[in-house]
Coordinates of C-alpha atoms in Angstrom, one line a residue:
X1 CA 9.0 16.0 -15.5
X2 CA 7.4 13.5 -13.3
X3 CA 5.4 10.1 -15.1
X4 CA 2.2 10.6 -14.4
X5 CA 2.3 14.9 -15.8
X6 CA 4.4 13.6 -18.8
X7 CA 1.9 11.0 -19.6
X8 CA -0.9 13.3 -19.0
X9 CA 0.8 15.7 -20.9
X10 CA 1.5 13.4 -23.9
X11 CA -2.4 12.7 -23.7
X12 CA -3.7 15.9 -24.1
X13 CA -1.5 16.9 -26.8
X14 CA -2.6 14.0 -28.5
X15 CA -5.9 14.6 -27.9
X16 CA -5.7 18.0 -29.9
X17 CA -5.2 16.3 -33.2
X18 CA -7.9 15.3 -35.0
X19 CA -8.2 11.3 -34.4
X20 CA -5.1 11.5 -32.6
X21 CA -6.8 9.8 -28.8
X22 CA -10.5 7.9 -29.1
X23 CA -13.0 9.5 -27.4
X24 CA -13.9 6.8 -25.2
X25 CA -10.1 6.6 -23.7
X26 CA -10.2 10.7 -23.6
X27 CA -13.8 10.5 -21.6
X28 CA -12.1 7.9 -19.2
X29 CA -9.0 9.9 -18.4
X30 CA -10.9 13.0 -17.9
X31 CA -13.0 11.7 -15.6
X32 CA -10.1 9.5 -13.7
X33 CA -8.5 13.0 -13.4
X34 CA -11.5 14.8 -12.3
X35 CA -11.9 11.9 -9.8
X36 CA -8.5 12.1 -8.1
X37 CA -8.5 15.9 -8.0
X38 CA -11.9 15.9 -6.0
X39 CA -10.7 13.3 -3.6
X40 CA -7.6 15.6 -3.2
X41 CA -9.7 18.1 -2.0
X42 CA -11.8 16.4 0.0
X43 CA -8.7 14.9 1.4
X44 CA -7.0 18.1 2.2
X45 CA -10.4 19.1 3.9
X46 CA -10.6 16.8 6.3
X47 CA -7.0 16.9 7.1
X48 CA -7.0 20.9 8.2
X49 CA -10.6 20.2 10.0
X50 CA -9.1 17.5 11.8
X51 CA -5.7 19.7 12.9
X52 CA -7.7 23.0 13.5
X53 CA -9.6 21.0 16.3
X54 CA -6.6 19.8 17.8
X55 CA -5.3 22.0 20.9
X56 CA -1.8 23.6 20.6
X57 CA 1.1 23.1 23.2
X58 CA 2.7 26.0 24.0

């Protein structure tokens, strides 16, 4: 398992005990994740836009 899915992993699991992850630092994650997966999108967007208007080669 890769660092970044272990530790968000670990996070969440925490975060379903009671007291086990402040809210604040749960709020910040979410939102850092929420972030970075909208980006991602947008990101993967403009890439296919930008290779559909290019001409093929035959």
């Amino acid at each position: 398992m890769s660092g970044p899915v272990a530790f968000f992993t670990g996070l969440f699991t925490a975060a379903m005990v009671p007291g086990g992850v402040p809210r604040p630092l749960l709020v910040a994650f979410a939102t850092s994740a929420a972030t970075t997966s909208l980006l991602v999108v947008v990101y993967v967007l403009a890439w296919q836009r930008e290779t559909r208007s290019e001409p093929l080669d035959n």
